[in-house]
Amino acid sequence: MKRRLIFSTALALAALPACAESPIRPPSPPLTYDRLGSLMQVSVVDRATGRELPIYRYRGEYWVAGRPGSRYAIRARNAMGERVMAVMSVDGVNIVTGETAGVLQNGYVFSGGERSDITGWRKSDSQIAAFEFTSVGNSYASRTGRPADVGVIGVALFRERVPVPPAPPIVLPQRDGYGSNREMERRSEAPSAVAEAAPAAPAAQSRSADSALGAESAASAKGGLARPSPSLGTGHGRRETSHVGHTTFERAQSTPDEVVRIRYDSRENLIAAGVIPVPPPPRWPRPEGPSAFPGSEMGYVPDPPARY
């Protein structure tokens, strides 16, 4: 008898969800990432918690939600087995030189597999001014007269040029009646003349790349979002110790091999714009009017109260 009771209870518990009110299926979660990039994996880290901020993809762009007053870092890890140069910008400003950002400016060089947290504006070989989320008006870009591109982090990545070994010497054949030695020399010199003229083309490509990136930034600034609260920028925070060295790096080409672009704003603004979806309603909403199952606890039918 006791065994039959346990079996019956298990059967009732298993059958209950099929008889209960149909729940409202929550919407699919947004597509999020921890980091972006193939040559180099890039993420944004909240320095107070040490956690990477989730990156939301919305209408072809990537977003992170910042908190006003919190410090952050750009975390980058070289995914290649060779050196890679990263030219980084925040709010349209080069974080090393302070110039209005361009892809052919100075940046950081990462060895193969190296990872580092870039925590602020480079002030010297030993100090930085911390990145911190703040109001647009208090951002470093706005305070230096460049507010148009506030709200974006950019990383332009370059591979290193590999030195080409010298060609082996050409051994000229003896004169055999089919042509003079001078004709053979002219034939061997022709390809090297084309190779010398080829590097002139990337210079024009680099100018077009800079203008394209600038146009894209201007278009994004004009696009705008529905903002219930003030938008965020990146301030010029307190000084911190951060040592770097100097090296030389020759780009394999004058246009970036990859560009990572991450936009940011407050969580409230991203929710209002639809970037971060509103949390779904409760799984078991109470229907209007009387409920068929007002209680939520599993149990048995209790005895009725005594008549007298």
XYZ file of N, CA, C and O in Angstrom, residues 184-272:
356
model
N 69.020 38.377 -71.613
C 68.634 37.627 -70.422
C 68.608 38.535 -69.203
O 67.755 38.417 -68.331
N 69.559 39.471 -69.104
C 69.592 40.397 -67.983
C 68.359 41.290 -67.970
O 67.756 41.539 -66.932
N 67.938 41.784 -69.147
C 66.754 42.632 -69.216
C 65.508 41.881 -68.785
O 64.629 42.410 -68.114
N 65.410 40.616 -69.163
C 64.255 39.821 -68.771
C 64.202 39.613 -67.260
O 63.145 39.614 -66.647
N 65.340 39.437 -66.593
C 65.362 39.216 -65.147
C 65.099 40.500 -64.375
O 64.641 40.468 -63.245
N 65.387 41.675 -64.930
C 65.178 42.930 -64.232
C 63.718 43.402 -64.272
O 63.295 44.170 -63.424
N 62.932 42.960 -65.188
C 61.563 43.466 -65.355
C 60.680 43.217 -64.142
O 60.020 44.147 -63.672
N 60.615 41.992 -63.537
C 59.739 41.791 -62.387
C 60.104 42.652 -61.195
O 59.245 43.146 -60.483
N 61.396 42.883 -60.926
C 61.776 43.688 -59.772
C 61.349 45.137 -59.945
O 61.055 45.830 -58.974
N 61.245 45.642 -61.105
C 60.776 47.006 -61.334
C 59.298 47.121 -60.972
O 58.862 48.110 -60.396
N 58.488 46.122 -61.253
C 57.068 46.118 -60.884
C 56.928 46.054 -59.377
O 56.114 46.729 -58.771
N 57.742 45.244 -58.713
C 57.677 45.109 -57.258
C 58.022 46.411 -56.566
O 57.448 46.761 -55.549
N 58.933 47.191 -57.091
C 59.294 48.465 -56.483
C 58.169 49.492 -56.622
O 57.993 50.331 -55.767
N 57.397 49.409 -57.675
C 56.321 50.375 -57.889
C 55.074 50.017 -57.079
O 54.241 50.873 -56.830
N 54.937 48.761 -56.650
C 53.713 48.324 -55.984
C 53.424 49.016 -54.658
O 52.275 49.334 -54.381
N 54.430 49.310 -53.770
C 54.088 49.922 -52.481
C 53.426 51.281 -52.565
O 52.912 51.771 -51.578
N 53.421 51.957 -53.716
C 52.807 53.289 -53.803
C 51.287 53.212 -53.667
O 50.655 54.174 -53.238
N 50.665 52.091 -54.009
C 49.208 52.000 -53.981
C 48.609 52.068 -52.587
O 47.625 52.768 -52.377
N 49.173 51.373 -51.553
C 48.517 51.404 -50.241
C 48.387 52.785 -49.638
O 47.538 53.013 -48.793
N 49.225 53.759 -50.013
C 49.117 55.093 -49.431
C 47.758 55.700 -49.728
O 47.112 56.300 -48.863
N 47.293 55.564 -50.962
C 45.959 56.070 -51.296
C 44.884 55.296 -50.559
O 43.878 55.836 -50.126
N 45.103 53.977 -50.378
C 44.115 53.180 -49.669
C 44.002 53.618 -48.226
O 42.935 53.611 -47.640
N 45.116 53.994 -47.595
C 45.065 54.404 -46.190
C 44.267 55.678 -46.011
O 43.525 55.828 -45.047
N 44.414 56.616 -46.963
C 43.622 57.842 -46.859
C 42.141 57.540 -46.988
O 41.311 58.107 -46.282
N 41.786 56.640 -47.919
C 40.369 56.294 -48.066
C 39.857 55.572 -46.843
O 38.708 55.732 -46.448
N 40.707 54.745 -46.185
C 40.277 54.044 -44.972
C 40.020 55.033 -43.851
O 39.041 54.916 -43.112
N 40.912 56.023 -43.694
C 40.703 57.038 -42.661
C 39.407 57.793 -42.902
O 38.634 58.042 -41.976
N 39.162 58.195 -44.158
C 37.945 58.961 -44.431
C 36.703 58.110 -44.226
O 35.680 58.598 -43.763
N 36.791 56.804 -44.563
C 35.630 55.934 -44.369
C 35.314 55.770 -42.896
O 34.161 55.829 -42.486
N 36.361 55.581 -42.067
C 36.124 55.452 -40.635
C 35.567 56.746 -40.053
O 34.697 56.740 -39.183
N 36.068 57.883 -40.541
C 35.557 59.153 -40.046
C 34.102 59.366 -40.415
O 33.307 59.840 -39.613
N 33.746 58.997 -41.643
C 32.349 59.138 -42.067
C 31.439 58.239 -41.271
O 30.328 58.613 -40.910
N 31.933 57.016 -40.951
C 31.109 56.092 -40.181
C 30.882 56.627 -38.776
O 29.775 56.549 -38.239
N 31.927 57.197 -38.167
C 31.775 57.748 -36.829
C 30.800 58.918 -36.828
O 29.977 59.059 -35.930
N 30.909 59.779 -37.859
C 30.001 60.926 -37.916
C 28.562 60.474 -38.093
O 27.645 61.022 -37.480
N 28.364 59.440 -38.941
C 27.002 58.948 -39.148
C 26.430 58.363 -37.875
O 25.262 58.560 -37.554
N 27.257 57.623 -37.105
C 26.759 57.026 -35.865
C 26.433 58.099 -34.837
O 25.510 57.951 -34.043
N 27.212 59.183 -34.843
C 26.935 60.253 -33.880
C 25.609 60.942 -34.190
O 24.876 61.343 -33.285
N 25.279 61.053 -35.495
C 24.034 61.709 -35.873
C 22.826 60.805 -35.668
O 21.701 61.277 -35.561
N 23.076 59.459 -35.660
C 21.956 58.538 -35.571
C 21.141 58.735 -34.323
O 19.929 58.863 -34.347
N 21.829 58.733 -33.162
C 21.159 58.990 -31.901
C 20.301 57.844 -31.429
O 19.949 56.950 -32.174
N 19.967 57.855 -30.126
C 19.115 56.857 -29.512
C 18.142 57.568 -28.589
O 18.364 58.713 -28.187
N 17.068 56.859 -28.259
C 16.154 57.392 -27.260
C 16.836 57.312 -25.905
O 17.153 56.234 -25.437
N 17.081 58.432 -25.260
C 17.885 58.458 -24.045
C 17.077 59.044 -22.888
O 16.882 60.248 -22.814
N 16.615 58.185 -21.968
C 15.903 58.706 -20.800
C 16.834 59.319 -19.772
O 16.401 60.037 -18.888
N 18.132 59.013 -19.840
C 19.109 59.580 -18.908
C 20.293 60.094 -19.701
O 20.463 59.750 -20.871
N 21.141 60.960 -19.107
C 22.286 61.503 -19.837
C 23.198 60.402 -20.365
O 23.423 59.392 -19.702
N 23.723 60.596 -21.569
C 24.612 59.615 -22.161
C 25.972 59.632 -21.470
O 26.313 60.573 -20.752
N 26.742 58.576 -21.716
C 28.043 58.432 -21.064
C 29.185 58.801 -21.996
O 29.083 58.672 -23.220
N 30.270 59.257 -21.401
C 31.544 59.461 -22.071
C 32.635 58.891 -21.189
O 32.365 58.317 -20.137
N 33.890 59.053 -21.603
C 35.026 58.557 -20.824
C 35.834 59.730 -20.301
O 36.331 60.549 -21.086
N 35.961 59.793 -18.974
C 36.676 60.893 -18.355
C 38.166 60.651 -18.245
O 38.680 59.551 -18.469
N 38.875 61.725 -17.896
C 40.320 61.725 -17.656
C 40.504 61.549 -16.155
O 40.532 62.498 -15.396
N 40.584 60.275 -15.717
C 40.557 59.968 -14.289
C 41.875 60.202 -13.576
O 42.798 60.835 -14.096
N 41.961 59.639 -12.391
C 43.139 59.848 -11.554
C 44.365 59.160 -12.144
O 44.271 58.188 -12.879
N 45.548 59.668 -11.766
C 46.800 59.108 -12.258
C 47.084 57.764 -11.596
O 46.861 57.592 -10.397
N 47.590 56.822 -12.403
C 47.973 55.513 -11.909
C 49.296 55.111 -12.549
O 49.660 55.609 -13.621
N 49.988 54.212 -11.898
C 51.263 53.726 -12.419
C 51.035 52.642 -13.452
O 50.278 51.694 -13.226
N 51.668 52.781 -14.609
C 51.570 51.804 -15.690
C 52.795 51.975 -16.584
O 52.937 53.002 -17.247
N 53.679 50.983 -16.583
C 54.951 51.091 -17.301
C 54.850 50.465 -18.690
O 54.231 49.408 -18.863
N 55.475 51.131 -19.654
C 55.583 50.604 -21.014
C 56.999 50.832 -21.522
O 57.752 51.657 -20.982
N 57.358 50.080 -22.544
C 58.625 50.285 -23.228
C 58.390 50.725 -24.656
O 57.245 50.916 -25.089
N 59.460 50.912 -25.399
C 59.371 51.362 -26.786
C 59.937 50.292 -27.707
O 60.875 49.576 -27.355
N 59.350 50.158 -28.877
C 59.803 49.203 -29.875
C 59.485 49.747 -31.252
O 58.771 50.758 -31.385
N 60.003 49.109 -32.259
C 59.688 49.472 -33.643
C 58.780 48.407 -34.227
O 58.841 47.235 -33.847
N 57.926 48.847 -35.129
C 56.958 47.931 -35.754
C 56.661 48.450 -37.146
O 56.269 49.602 -37.323
N 56.880 47.592 -38.138
C 56.569 47.947 -39.518
C 55.310 47.217 -39.939
O 55.255 45.976 -39.941
N 54.266 47.974 -40.271
C 53.002 47.370 -40.681
C 53.157 46.609 -41.993
O 53.879 47.053 -42.892
N 52.441 45.494 -42.090
C 52.454 44.748 -43.351
C 51.727 45.506 -44.446
O 52.023 45.350 -45.631
N 50.755 46.350 -44.063
C 50.036 47.178 -45.022
C 49.537 48.417 -44.295
O 49.521 48.466 -43.066
N 49.150 49.426 -45.053
C 48.756 50.692 -44.446
C 47.285 50.740 -44.052
O 46.851 51.695 -43.409
N 46.498 49.739 -44.421
C 45.118 49.646 -43.968
C 45.019 48.564 -42.897
O 45.731 47.559 -42.958
N 44.143 48.730 -41.891
C 44.058 47.738 -40.814
C 43.654 46.361 -41.332
O 42.830 46.246 -42.240
N 44.235 45.331 -40.743
C 43.810 43.963 -41.039
C 42.461 43.660 -40.386
O 41.728 42.779 -40.842
N 42.136 44.385 -39.323
C 40.854 44.190 -38.632
C 40.570 45.431 -37.786
O 41.505 46.037 -37.245
N 39.315 45.802 -37.689
C 38.900 46.915 -36.827
C 37.783 46.413 -35.914
O 36.776 45.876 -36.386
N 37.971 46.580 -34.599
C 36.962 46.229 -33.603
C 36.349 47.527 -33.093
O 37.084 48.440 -32.679
N 35.027 47.610 -33.105
C 34.316 48.833 -32.709
C 33.240 48.471 -31.694
O 32.368 47.653 -31.971
N 33.312 49.062 -30.501
C 32.352 48.795 -29.432
C 31.780 50.125 -28.953
O 32.536 51.013 -28.542
N 30.463 50.272 -28.989
C 29.823 51.478 -28.484
C 29.358 51.243 -27.047
O 29.175 50.089 -26.628
N 29.138 52.314 -26.312
C 28.729 52.172 -24.912
C 27.779 53.287 -24.518
O 27.772 54.368 -25.108
N 26.971 53.002 -23.502
C 26.070 53.978 -22.903
C 25.585 53.390 -21.593
O 25.960 52.262 -21.227
N 24.750 54.135 -20.873
C 24.220 53.633 -19.612
C 23.229 52.496 -19.875
O 22.645 52.392 -20.963
N 23.039 51.658 -18.869
C 22.101 50.543 -19.007
C 20.682 51.049 -19.270
O 19.942 50.477 -20.075
N 20.286 52.138 -18.593
C 18.941 52.688 -18.780
C 18.723 53.108 -20.237
O 17.670 52.850 -20.826
N 19.735 53.754 -20.820
C 19.590 54.186 -22.204
C 19.559 53.007 -23.168
O 18.829 53.030 -24.172
N 20.343 51.981 -22.893
C 20.358 50.819 -23.783
C 19.053 50.034 -23.699
O 18.591 49.467 -24.689
N 18.435 50.005 -22.523
C 17.120 49.362 -22.395
C 16.071 50.164 -23.168
O 15.243 49.617 -23.896
N 16.113 51.493 -23.030
C 15.150 52.347 -23.730
C 15.295 52.241 -25.242
O 14.305 52.339 -25.977
